[in-house]
Amino acid sequence: MTNGVITGVHQDQKQKQRYHIYVEDTFAFSVHEDILVKYNLFKGTEVDESFYQEIVLAEEKHKAYLAALRYLGIRPRTGNQLQSYLLEKGFSSEIAEEVCRRCKEQKYLDDQAFARQWVDERLRLKPRSSYMLRMELQQRGVEKAIVEEAVSAVSREDELSAARALIEKKVRRLQGPPNPDEERRLLSMLMRKGFSHTIVQQIRGELRQRTDG
């Protein structure tokens, strides 16, 4: 029953932030305490069908918002990732879009900051070519202009350092300087990871200096 006067409001015993609403002594619906307060859902408040539908929609939006905050609390995400997550959770596209907008307004969601942080952390912890950084950001739904802005901050020296770090990791496992076959494999690895021809050529020269030395 959703038409009548609220006659009872009972807190859930397990989920203390949820309340069960009774209309004309019959259970009608449950809401989060934020919705309870916002819509003044206390004894004596009158509920009709249109008011009930408004409450249901507000409750669904609030549920989506809390789900978004939990998801964003684990680690930074892109707007595209958050929207996909909410859709997978069963929320409508309209609610997912509205929650994404709200999270952006509150600075919980910032694709530009995400892209900058992604590039910085990748270069420090998991060396990548600018090509691979660009691909990874695009796969996460970051707009092309934001991707280009973040990747443009990567200098040739940054890429060279990333390539050297990858090579060093492999060379440490070898017995002495790399032989021609090992050198080919190392340089092929760099090419697969998207490093430019000039970077690969420079690394080749550095590898050969070791062998000559």
PDB file of C-alpha atoms in Angstrom:
ATOM      1  CA  MET A   1       0.000   0.000   0.000  1.00  0.00           C
ATOM      2  CA  THR A   2       1.500   3.358  -1.026  1.00  0.00           C
ATOM      3  CA  ASN A   3      -1.511   5.642  -0.466  1.00  0.00           C
ATOM      4  CA  GLY A   4      -2.185   6.922   3.017  1.00  0.00           C
ATOM      5  CA  VAL A   5      -0.404   8.169   6.115  1.00  0.00           C
ATOM      6  CA  ILE A   6       2.891   6.839   7.483  1.00  0.00           C
ATOM      7  CA  THR A   7       2.100   5.025  10.714  1.00  0.00           C
ATOM      8  CA  GLY A   8       5.453   3.418  11.478  1.00  0.00           C
ATOM      9  CA  VAL A   9       9.176   3.933  10.849  1.00  0.00           C
ATOM     10  CA  HIS A  10      11.496   1.123  11.973  1.00  0.00           C
ATOM     11  CA  GLN A  11      15.287   1.032  11.775  1.00  0.00           C
ATOM     12  CA  ASP A  12      16.736  -2.107  10.211  1.00  0.00           C
ATOM     13  CA  GLN A  13      18.503  -4.203  12.848  1.00  0.00           C
ATOM     14  CA  LYS A  14      21.472  -5.120  10.638  1.00  0.00           C
ATOM     15  CA  GLN A  15      21.799  -2.131   8.309  1.00  0.00           C
ATOM     16  CA  LYS A  16      21.421   0.729  10.754  1.00  0.00           C
ATOM     17  CA  GLN A  17      21.237   3.361   7.973  1.00  0.00           C
ATOM     18  CA  ARG A  18      18.121   1.772   6.451  1.00  0.00           C
ATOM     19  CA  TYR A  19      14.542   2.311   7.607  1.00  0.00           C
ATOM     20  CA  HIS A  20      11.330   0.398   6.902  1.00  0.00           C
ATOM     21  CA  ILE A  21       8.305   2.585   6.279  1.00  0.00           C
ATOM     22  CA  TYR A  22       4.757   1.481   7.122  1.00  0.00           C
ATOM     23  CA  VAL A  23       1.728   3.159   5.561  1.00  0.00           C
ATOM     24  CA  GLU A  24      -1.636   2.559   7.264  1.00  0.00           C
ATOM     25  CA  ASP A  25       0.075  -0.123   9.425  1.00  0.00           C
ATOM     26  CA  THR A  26       1.259  -2.067   6.354  1.00  0.00           C
ATOM     27  CA  PHE A  27       4.910  -2.305   5.223  1.00  0.00           C
ATOM     28  CA  ALA A  28       5.308  -0.075   2.150  1.00  0.00           C
ATOM     29  CA  PHE A  29       9.026   0.388   1.360  1.00  0.00           C
ATOM     30  CA  SER A  30      12.562   0.763   2.748  1.00  0.00           C
ATOM     31  CA  VAL A  31      14.879   3.755   2.356  1.00  0.00           C
ATOM     32  CA  HIS A  32      18.337   4.990   3.348  1.00  0.00           C
ATOM     33  CA  GLU A  33      18.323   7.460   6.258  1.00  0.00           C
ATOM     34  CA  ASP A  34      19.389  10.286   3.906  1.00  0.00           C
ATOM     35  CA  ILE A  35      16.204   9.790   1.877  1.00  0.00           C
ATOM     36  CA  LEU A  36      14.171   9.425   5.088  1.00  0.00           C
ATOM     37  CA  VAL A  37      15.306  12.875   6.245  1.00  0.00           C
ATOM     38  CA  LYS A  38      15.191  14.545   2.825  1.00  0.00           C
ATOM     39  CA  TYR A  39      11.544  13.566   2.235  1.00  0.00           C
ATOM     40  CA  ASN A  40      10.439  13.840   5.875  1.00  0.00           C
ATOM     41  CA  LEU A  41       9.268  10.225   5.969  1.00  0.00           C
ATOM     42  CA  PHE A  42       8.091  10.208   9.551  1.00  0.00           C
ATOM     43  CA  LYS A  43       4.837   9.323  11.273  1.00  0.00           C
ATOM     44  CA  GLY A  44       1.985  11.457  10.050  1.00  0.00           C
ATOM     45  CA  THR A  45       3.438  12.219   6.604  1.00  0.00           C
ATOM     46  CA  GLU A  46       0.967  11.533   3.820  1.00  0.00           C
ATOM     47  CA  VAL A  47       2.065   9.395   0.868  1.00  0.00           C
ATOM     48  CA  ASP A  48       0.351   9.103  -2.498  1.00  0.00           C
ATOM     49  CA  GLU A  49       1.400   7.266  -5.665  1.00  0.00           C
ATOM     50  CA  SER A  50       3.314  10.175  -7.272  1.00  0.00           C
ATOM     51  CA  PHE A  51       5.162  10.929  -4.023  1.00  0.00           C
ATOM     52  CA  TYR A  52       5.994   7.240  -3.664  1.00  0.00           C
ATOM     53  CA  GLN A  53       7.439   7.103  -7.209  1.00  0.00           C
ATOM     54  CA  GLU A  54       9.562  10.162  -6.454  1.00  0.00           C
ATOM     55  CA  ILE A  55      10.916   8.466  -3.320  1.00  0.00           C
ATOM     56  CA  VAL A  56      11.696   5.233  -5.201  1.00  0.00           C
ATOM     57  CA  LEU A  57      13.651   7.150  -7.845  1.00  0.00           C
ATOM     58  CA  ALA A  58      15.540   9.174  -5.206  1.00  0.00           C
ATOM     59  CA  GLU A  59      16.392   5.964  -3.349  1.00  0.00           C
ATOM     60  CA  GLU A  60      17.725   4.341  -6.549  1.00  0.00           C
ATOM     61  CA  LYS A  61      19.870   7.405  -7.340  1.00  0.00           C
ATOM     62  CA  HIS A  62      21.199   7.445  -3.785  1.00  0.00           C
ATOM     63  CA  LYS A  63      22.023   3.732  -3.990  1.00  0.00           C
ATOM     64  CA  ALA A  64      23.913   4.325  -7.255  1.00  0.00           C
ATOM     65  CA  TYR A  65      25.790   7.268  -5.731  1.00  0.00           C
ATOM     66  CA  LEU A  66      26.916   5.214  -2.719  1.00  0.00           C
ATOM     67  CA  ALA A  67      27.998   2.388  -5.057  1.00  0.00           C
ATOM     68  CA  ALA A  68      29.988   4.938  -7.080  1.00  0.00           C
ATOM     69  CA  LEU A  69      31.761   6.285  -3.991  1.00  0.00           C
ATOM     70  CA  ARG A  70      32.741   2.762  -2.917  1.00  0.00           C
ATOM     71  CA  TYR A  71      34.066   2.020  -6.423  1.00  0.00           C
ATOM     72  CA  LEU A  72      36.016   5.292  -6.624  1.00  0.00           C
ATOM     73  CA  GLY A  73      37.344   4.754  -3.103  1.00  0.00           C
ATOM     74  CA  ILE A  74      39.312   1.677  -4.170  1.00  0.00           C
ATOM     75  CA  ARG A  75      41.439   3.598  -6.704  1.00  0.00           C
ATOM     76  CA  PRO A  76      41.031   6.437  -9.237  1.00  0.00           C
ATOM     77  CA  ARG A  77      38.760   5.663 -12.207  1.00  0.00           C
ATOM     78  CA  THR A  78      37.712   7.342 -15.427  1.00  0.00           C
ATOM     79  CA  GLY A  79      34.182   8.556 -16.099  1.00  0.00           C
ATOM     80  CA  ASN A  80      33.785   5.780 -18.662  1.00  0.00           C
ATOM     81  CA  GLN A  81      34.840   3.131 -16.123  1.00  0.00           C
ATOM     82  CA  LEU A  82      32.383   4.442 -13.514  1.00  0.00           C
ATOM     83  CA  GLN A  83      29.514   4.547 -15.978  1.00  0.00           C
ATOM     84  CA  SER A  84      30.219   0.972 -17.133  1.00  0.00           C
ATOM     85  CA  TYR A  85      30.407  -0.193 -13.510  1.00  0.00           C
ATOM     86  CA  LEU A  86      27.023   1.323 -12.618  1.00  0.00           C
ATOM     87  CA  LEU A  87      25.395  -0.174 -15.718  1.00  0.00           C
ATOM     88  CA  GLU A  88      26.810  -3.585 -14.786  1.00  0.00           C
ATOM     89  CA  LYS A  89      25.295  -3.124 -11.324  1.00  0.00           C
ATOM     90  CA  GLY A  90      21.890  -2.783 -12.974  1.00  0.00           C
ATOM     91  CA  PHE A  91      21.330   0.969 -12.725  1.00  0.00           C
ATOM     92  CA  SER A  92      19.723   2.731 -15.699  1.00  0.00           C
ATOM     93  CA  SER A  93      21.856   4.759 -18.112  1.00  0.00           C
ATOM     94  CA  GLU A  94      20.073   7.962 -16.988  1.00  0.00           C
ATOM     95  CA  ILE A  95      20.952   7.341 -13.340  1.00  0.00           C
ATOM     96  CA  ALA A  96      24.520   6.299 -14.237  1.00  0.00           C
ATOM     97  CA  GLU A  97      25.012   9.527 -16.207  1.00  0.00           C
ATOM     98  CA  GLU A  98      23.559  11.670 -13.427  1.00  0.00           C
ATOM     99  CA  VAL A  99      25.774  10.040 -10.784  1.00  0.00           C
ATOM    100  CA  CYS A 100      28.845  10.512 -13.011  1.00  0.00           C
ATOM    101  CA  ARG A 101      28.007  14.207 -13.384  1.00  0.00           C
ATOM    102  CA  ARG A 102      27.578  14.560  -9.629  1.00  0.00           C
ATOM    103  CA  CYS A 103      30.913  12.830  -8.958  1.00  0.00           C
ATOM    104  CA  LYS A 104      32.653  15.123 -11.473  1.00  0.00           C
ATOM    105  CA  GLU A 105      31.132  18.213  -9.858  1.00  0.00           C
ATOM    106  CA  GLN A 106      32.344  17.011  -6.450  1.00  0.00           C
ATOM    107  CA  LYS A 107      35.836  16.287  -7.888  1.00  0.00           C
ATOM    108  CA  TYR A 108      35.631  12.573  -7.086  1.00  0.00           C
ATOM    109  CA  LEU A 109      35.964  11.958 -10.828  1.00  0.00           C
ATOM    110  CA  ASP A 110      38.528  13.804 -12.948  1.00  0.00           C
ATOM    111  CA  ASP A 111      39.726  12.251 -16.213  1.00  0.00           C
ATOM    112  CA  GLN A 112      42.497  14.828 -16.647  1.00  0.00           C
ATOM    113  CA  ALA A 113      43.941  14.121 -13.199  1.00  0.00           C
ATOM    114  CA  PHE A 114      43.516  10.380 -13.827  1.00  0.00           C
ATOM    115  CA  ALA A 115      45.443  10.578 -17.118  1.00  0.00           C
ATOM    116  CA  ARG A 116      48.284  12.621 -15.602  1.00  0.00           C
ATOM    117  CA  GLN A 117      48.570  10.265 -12.631  1.00  0.00           C
ATOM    118  CA  TRP A 118      48.425   7.202 -14.914  1.00  0.00           C
ATOM    119  CA  VAL A 119      51.304   8.478 -17.069  1.00  0.00           C
ATOM    120  CA  ASP A 120      53.404   9.491 -14.042  1.00  0.00           C
ATOM    121  CA  GLU A 121      52.948   6.179 -12.201  1.00  0.00           C
ATOM    122  CA  ARG A 122      53.496   4.069 -15.308  1.00  0.00           C
ATOM    123  CA  LEU A 123      56.785   5.811 -16.088  1.00  0.00           C
ATOM    124  CA  ARG A 124      57.975   5.366 -12.489  1.00  0.00           C
ATOM    125  CA  LEU A 125      56.742   1.850 -11.764  1.00  0.00           C
ATOM    126  CA  LYS A 126      56.011   0.082 -15.070  1.00  0.00           C
ATOM    127  CA  PRO A 127      58.014   1.733 -17.872  1.00  0.00           C
ATOM    128  CA  ARG A 128      55.995   2.268 -21.059  1.00  0.00           C
ATOM    129  CA  SER A 129      56.381   3.941 -24.431  1.00  0.00           C
ATOM    130  CA  SER A 130      54.167   6.951 -25.122  1.00  0.00           C
ATOM    131  CA  TYR A 131      52.362   4.767 -27.680  1.00  0.00           C
ATOM    132  CA  MET A 132      51.467   2.193 -24.999  1.00  0.00           C
ATOM    133  CA  LEU A 133      50.457   4.908 -22.523  1.00  0.00           C
ATOM    134  CA  ARG A 134      48.152   6.366 -25.165  1.00  0.00           C
ATOM    135  CA  MET A 135      46.595   2.945 -25.859  1.00  0.00           C
ATOM    136  CA  GLU A 136      46.065   2.184 -22.156  1.00  0.00           C
ATOM    137  CA  LEU A 137      44.294   5.484 -21.528  1.00  0.00           C
ATOM    138  CA  GLN A 138      42.090   5.103 -24.606  1.00  0.00           C
ATOM    139  CA  GLN A 139      41.131   1.595 -23.441  1.00  0.00           C
ATOM    140  CA  ARG A 140      39.911   3.167 -20.200  1.00  0.00           C
ATOM    141  CA  GLY A 141      37.626   5.519 -22.075  1.00  0.00           C
ATOM    142  CA  VAL A 142      39.604   8.746 -21.666  1.00  0.00           C
ATOM    143  CA  GLU A 143      38.795  11.337 -24.340  1.00  0.00           C
ATOM    144  CA  LYS A 144      41.393  11.689 -27.085  1.00  0.00           C
ATOM    145  CA  ALA A 145      42.203  15.341 -26.275  1.00  0.00           C
ATOM    146  CA  ILE A 146      42.848  14.500 -22.604  1.00  0.00           C
ATOM    147  CA  VAL A 147      44.997  11.511 -23.612  1.00  0.00           C
ATOM    148  CA  GLU A 148      47.094  13.656 -25.928  1.00  0.00           C
ATOM    149  CA  GLU A 149      47.532  16.333 -23.274  1.00  0.00           C
ATOM    150  CA  ALA A 150      48.773  13.785 -20.711  1.00  0.00           C
ATOM    151  CA  VAL A 151      51.049  11.899 -23.119  1.00  0.00           C
ATOM    152  CA  SER A 152      52.511  15.092 -24.583  1.00  0.00           C
ATOM    153  CA  ALA A 153      54.162  15.649 -21.197  1.00  0.00           C
ATOM    154  CA  VAL A 154      56.327  12.560 -21.820  1.00  0.00           C
ATOM    155  CA  SER A 155      59.701  13.743 -23.156  1.00  0.00           C
ATOM    156  CA  ARG A 156      62.067  11.794 -25.370  1.00  0.00           C
ATOM    157  CA  GLU A 157      64.331  11.425 -22.326  1.00  0.00           C
ATOM    158  CA  ASP A 158      61.411   9.948 -20.347  1.00  0.00           C
ATOM    159  CA  GLU A 159      60.853   7.365 -23.094  1.00  0.00           C
ATOM    160  CA  LEU A 160      64.555   6.615 -23.319  1.00  0.00           C
ATOM    161  CA  SER A 161      64.696   6.082 -19.548  1.00  0.00           C
ATOM    162  CA  ALA A 162      61.657   3.774 -19.754  1.00  0.00           C
ATOM    163  CA  ALA A 163      63.278   1.754 -22.571  1.00  0.00           C
ATOM    164  CA  ARG A 164      66.549   1.494 -20.621  1.00  0.00           C
ATOM    165  CA  ALA A 165      64.691   0.323 -17.503  1.00  0.00           C
ATOM    166  CA  LEU A 166      62.970  -2.441 -19.484  1.00  0.00           C
ATOM    167  CA  ILE A 167      66.245  -3.520 -21.080  1.00  0.00           C
ATOM    168  CA  GLU A 168      68.117  -3.489 -17.754  1.00  0.00           C
ATOM    169  CA  LYS A 169      65.517  -5.773 -16.228  1.00  0.00           C
ATOM    170  CA  LYS A 170      66.129  -8.337 -18.996  1.00  0.00           C
ATOM    171  CA  VAL A 171      69.914  -7.891 -19.261  1.00  0.00           C
ATOM    172  CA  ARG A 172      70.382  -8.613 -15.536  1.00  0.00           C
ATOM    173  CA  ARG A 173      69.234 -12.182 -16.227  1.00  0.00           C
ATOM    174  CA  LEU A 174      71.850 -12.750 -18.939  1.00  0.00           C
ATOM    175  CA  GLN A 175      75.313 -14.192 -18.526  1.00  0.00           C
ATOM    176  CA  GLY A 176      77.440 -11.226 -19.614  1.00  0.00           C
ATOM    177  CA  PRO A 177      76.686  -8.789 -22.481  1.00  0.00           C
ATOM    178  CA  PRO A 178      73.870  -9.881 -24.865  1.00  0.00           C
ATOM    179  CA  ASN A 179      74.887 -11.945 -27.905  1.00  0.00           C
ATOM    180  CA  PRO A 180      73.365 -11.041 -31.338  1.00  0.00           C
ATOM    181  CA  ASP A 181      70.293 -13.298 -30.834  1.00  0.00           C
ATOM    182  CA  GLU A 182      69.642 -11.900 -27.361  1.00  0.00           C
ATOM    183  CA  GLU A 183      70.086  -8.370 -28.680  1.00  0.00           C
ATOM    184  CA  ARG A 184      67.501  -9.009 -31.404  1.00  0.00           C
ATOM    185  CA  ARG A 185      65.028 -10.342 -28.839  1.00  0.00           C
ATOM    186  CA  LEU A 186      65.561  -7.329 -26.567  1.00  0.00           C
ATOM    187  CA  LEU A 187      65.082  -4.827 -29.392  1.00  0.00           C
ATOM    188  CA  SER A 188      62.018  -6.708 -30.689  1.00  0.00           C
ATOM    189  CA  MET A 189      60.525  -6.458 -27.205  1.00  0.00           C
ATOM    190  CA  LEU A 190      60.954  -2.685 -27.294  1.00  0.00           C
ATOM    191  CA  MET A 191      59.315  -2.470 -30.721  1.00  0.00           C
ATOM    192  CA  ARG A 192      56.353  -4.569 -29.543  1.00  0.00           C
ATOM    193  CA  LYS A 193      55.940  -2.165 -26.634  1.00  0.00           C
ATOM    194  CA  GLY A 194      55.623   0.746 -29.062  1.00  0.00           C
ATOM    195  CA  PHE A 195      58.984   2.476 -28.715  1.00  0.00           C
ATOM    196  CA  SER A 196      59.971   4.555 -31.725  1.00  0.00           C
ATOM    197  CA  HIS A 197      62.613   3.512 -34.243  1.00  0.00           C
ATOM    198  CA  THR A 198      65.028   6.222 -33.027  1.00  0.00           C
ATOM    199  CA  ILE A 199      64.721   5.056 -29.395  1.00  0.00           C
ATOM    200  CA  VAL A 200      65.302   1.422 -30.411  1.00  0.00           C
ATOM    201  CA  GLN A 201      68.351   2.445 -32.477  1.00  0.00           C
ATOM    202  CA  GLN A 202      69.825   4.348 -29.552  1.00  0.00           C
ATOM    203  CA  ILE A 203      69.331   1.375 -27.224  1.00  0.00           C
ATOM    204  CA  ARG A 204      70.968  -0.865 -29.846  1.00  0.00           C
ATOM    205  CA  GLY A 205      74.008   1.435 -29.823  1.00  0.00           C
ATOM    206  CA  GLU A 206      74.165   1.350 -26.032  1.00  0.00           C
ATOM    207  CA  LEU A 207      73.942  -2.456 -25.992  1.00  0.00           C
ATOM    208  CA  ARG A 208      76.757  -2.722 -28.505  1.00  0.00           C
ATOM    209  CA  GLN A 209      78.946  -0.411 -26.469  1.00  0.00           C
ATOM    210  CA  ARG A 210      78.666  -2.924 -23.628  1.00  0.00           C
ATOM    211  CA  THR A 211      79.673  -5.772 -25.945  1.00  0.00           C
ATOM    212  CA  ASP A 212      82.609  -3.792 -27.374  1.00  0.00           C
ATOM    213  CA  GLY A 213      83.668  -2.802 -23.907  1.00  0.00           C
TER     214      GLY A 213
END
